[in-house]
Amino acid sequence: MHTQFDLHNNSTVETAFTQQTISSATTTAGEIIDTSNFNICEFIVQTGTITTGTSYTTILEEGDDSGLSDAAAVSVEETLGSAVFVITDDDTTKRIGYIGKKRYVRMSIVSVGTVSGVMGAAVLLAAGMHNPQANQ
């Protein structure tokens, strides 16, 4: 059996941002993700219906504390891509890669303007140091 291209058993998926309606101009924090034992971290962000709002921008924070009490913005050099959504981006999917060295990372969404939009995200953790991974 060839496992070189087996993403299924060499990765795991977790909820990064529980799907929800964002109904104010604010920063809404996602889940803290433990990247320990993985070499790949990719956030997949999906919108539902966006009815109002100027923009929804994803930001990444990183740190070594499990509660992210040491959270700092992830630099542009440690981020692959960006995800900005506008009112015409109903049912759109975008992704953001994290290539930093900190153990914990969190994706949050900054909403601007009077807003009403559904957002959610998952994170793909892959290239684990201990395979196969337990799959959901």
CSV table of C-alpha atoms in Angstrom, one decimal:
chain,number,residue,atom,x,y,z
A,1,MET,CA,0.0,0.0,0.0
A,2,HIS,CA,1.4,3.4,-1.0
A,3,THR,CA,1.0,6.1,1.6
A,4,GLN,CA,3.1,8.8,0.1
A,5,PHE,CA,0.0,10.6,-1.3
A,6,ASP,CA,-2.4,9.5,1.5
A,7,LEU,CA,-3.7,12.8,2.9
A,8,HIS,CA,-6.6,11.1,4.6
A,9,ASN,CA,-4.5,9.1,7.1
A,10,ASN,CA,-1.8,11.7,7.4
A,11,SER,CA,-4.0,14.7,8.4
A,12,THR,CA,-6.8,15.8,10.7
A,13,VAL,CA,-9.4,18.4,10.4
A,14,GLU,CA,-10.7,20.6,13.3
A,15,THR,CA,-13.2,23.4,13.7
A,16,ALA,CA,-11.3,26.7,13.6
A,17,PHE,CA,-14.3,29.1,13.7
A,18,THR,CA,-17.7,27.7,14.5
A,19,GLN,CA,-20.2,28.7,11.8
A,20,GLN,CA,-22.2,31.7,13.1
A,21,THR,CA,-23.9,34.9,12.1
A,22,ILE,CA,-21.7,37.9,12.8
A,23,SER,CA,-24.1,40.8,13.5
A,24,SER,CA,-21.8,43.6,14.6
A,25,ALA,CA,-18.7,45.4,13.7
A,26,THR,CA,-16.2,43.6,15.9
A,27,THR,CA,-13.4,41.0,16.1
A,28,THR,CA,-14.8,37.5,16.6
A,29,ALA,CA,-12.2,35.0,17.9
A,30,GLY,CA,-12.0,31.5,16.6
A,31,GLU,CA,-10.8,28.3,18.3
A,32,ILE,CA,-7.2,27.9,19.6
A,33,ILE,CA,-5.5,25.3,17.4
A,34,ASP,CA,-2.6,23.1,18.7
A,35,THR,CA,-0.2,22.6,15.8
A,36,SER,CA,2.1,20.3,17.8
A,37,ASN,CA,3.3,17.3,15.8
A,38,PHE,CA,2.1,18.8,12.4
A,39,ASN,CA,4.1,20.5,9.7
A,40,ILE,CA,1.2,21.9,7.7
A,41,CYS,CA,-1.6,24.2,8.9
A,42,GLU,CA,-4.2,25.4,6.4
A,43,PHE,CA,-7.4,27.3,7.4
A,44,ILE,CA,-10.4,26.9,5.1
A,45,VAL,CA,-12.9,29.7,5.5
A,46,GLN,CA,-16.4,29.6,4.1
A,47,THR,CA,-19.2,32.2,4.0
A,48,GLY,CA,-22.9,31.7,3.9
A,49,THR,CA,-25.2,34.6,3.1
A,50,ILE,CA,-23.7,38.1,3.6
A,51,THR,CA,-26.5,40.7,3.7
A,52,THR,CA,-24.6,43.8,5.0
A,53,GLY,CA,-21.1,44.9,5.9
A,54,THR,CA,-18.1,46.6,4.4
A,55,SER,CA,-15.7,43.7,4.8
A,56,TYR,CA,-14.8,40.6,6.8
A,57,THR,CA,-11.1,40.1,7.2
A,58,THR,CA,-9.4,37.1,8.7
A,59,ILE,CA,-6.4,37.5,11.0
A,60,LEU,CA,-4.1,34.9,12.5
A,61,GLU,CA,-2.5,35.1,16.0
A,62,GLU,CA,0.2,32.8,17.4
A,63,GLY,CA,1.8,31.9,20.6
A,64,ASP,CA,3.3,29.2,22.8
A,65,ASP,CA,0.8,29.5,25.7
A,66,SER,CA,-2.2,27.1,25.3
A,67,GLY,CA,-4.6,29.9,26.2
A,68,LEU,CA,-2.8,32.3,23.9
A,69,SER,CA,-2.1,34.8,26.7
A,70,ASP,CA,1.0,35.5,24.6
A,71,ALA,CA,-0.9,36.0,21.4
A,72,ALA,CA,0.8,38.1,18.7
A,73,ALA,CA,-0.3,38.8,15.1
A,74,VAL,CA,1.2,36.4,12.6
A,75,SER,CA,3.6,38.2,10.3
A,76,VAL,CA,3.0,38.4,6.5
A,77,GLU,CA,6.1,36.3,6.0
A,78,GLU,CA,4.5,33.5,8.0
A,79,THR,CA,1.1,33.7,6.2
A,80,LEU,CA,0.2,32.2,2.9
A,81,GLY,CA,-2.6,34.0,1.2
A,82,SER,CA,-5.3,36.2,2.7
A,83,ALA,CA,-9.0,36.0,3.1
A,84,VAL,CA,-11.1,39.1,2.8
A,85,PHE,CA,-14.8,38.9,2.1
A,86,VAL,CA,-17.2,41.6,0.9
A,87,ILE,CA,-20.9,41.7,0.6
A,88,THR,CA,-21.0,40.0,-2.8
A,89,ASP,CA,-19.0,36.9,-1.5
A,90,ASP,CA,-22.0,34.7,-0.5
A,91,ASP,CA,-21.2,31.0,-0.4
A,92,THR,CA,-17.5,31.6,-1.1
A,93,THR,CA,-14.5,29.6,0.2
A,94,LYS,CA,-11.0,30.9,0.7
A,95,ARG,CA,-7.9,29.6,2.4
A,96,ILE,CA,-5.0,30.8,4.5
A,97,GLY,CA,-1.8,28.9,5.3
A,98,TYR,CA,0.2,29.3,8.5
A,99,ILE,CA,4.0,28.6,8.2
A,100,GLY,CA,5.1,30.0,11.6
A,101,LYS,CA,6.9,28.2,14.3
A,102,LYS,CA,4.6,28.8,17.3
A,103,ARG,CA,2.7,25.9,18.8
A,104,TYR,CA,-0.7,27.5,19.0
A,105,VAL,CA,-2.6,29.5,16.4
A,106,ARG,CA,-6.0,31.1,16.2
A,107,MET,CA,-8.0,32.6,13.3
A,108,SER,CA,-10.3,35.5,14.0
A,109,ILE,CA,-12.6,37.5,11.8
A,110,VAL,CA,-12.7,41.3,11.9
A,111,SER,CA,-16.0,42.7,10.6
A,112,VAL,CA,-16.3,46.3,9.5
A,113,GLY,CA,-19.5,48.3,8.9
A,114,THR,CA,-23.0,47.4,9.9
A,115,VAL,CA,-22.8,43.6,9.3
A,116,SER,CA,-24.9,40.5,9.0
A,117,GLY,CA,-23.0,37.6,7.5
A,118,VAL,CA,-22.6,33.9,8.1
A,119,MET,CA,-19.0,32.7,8.5
A,120,GLY,CA,-17.3,29.4,9.5
A,121,ALA,CA,-13.9,27.8,9.1
A,122,ALA,CA,-12.0,24.5,9.5
A,123,VAL,CA,-8.3,23.9,9.8
A,124,LEU,CA,-6.4,21.1,8.1
A,125,LEU,CA,-3.4,19.9,10.0
A,126,ALA,CA,-1.2,17.6,7.9
A,127,ALA,CA,2.2,16.0,7.6
A,128,GLY,CA,2.0,14.7,11.1
A,129,MET,CA,5.1,13.4,12.8
A,130,HIS,CA,3.1,10.4,14.1
A,131,ASN,CA,0.9,8.8,11.4
A,132,PRO,CA,-1.6,7.5,10.8
A,133,GLN,CA,-3.9,10.1,12.4
A,134,ALA,CA,-7.2,9.4,14.1
A,135,ASN,CA,-9.8,10.5,11.6
A,136,GLN,CA,-13.2,11.9,12.3
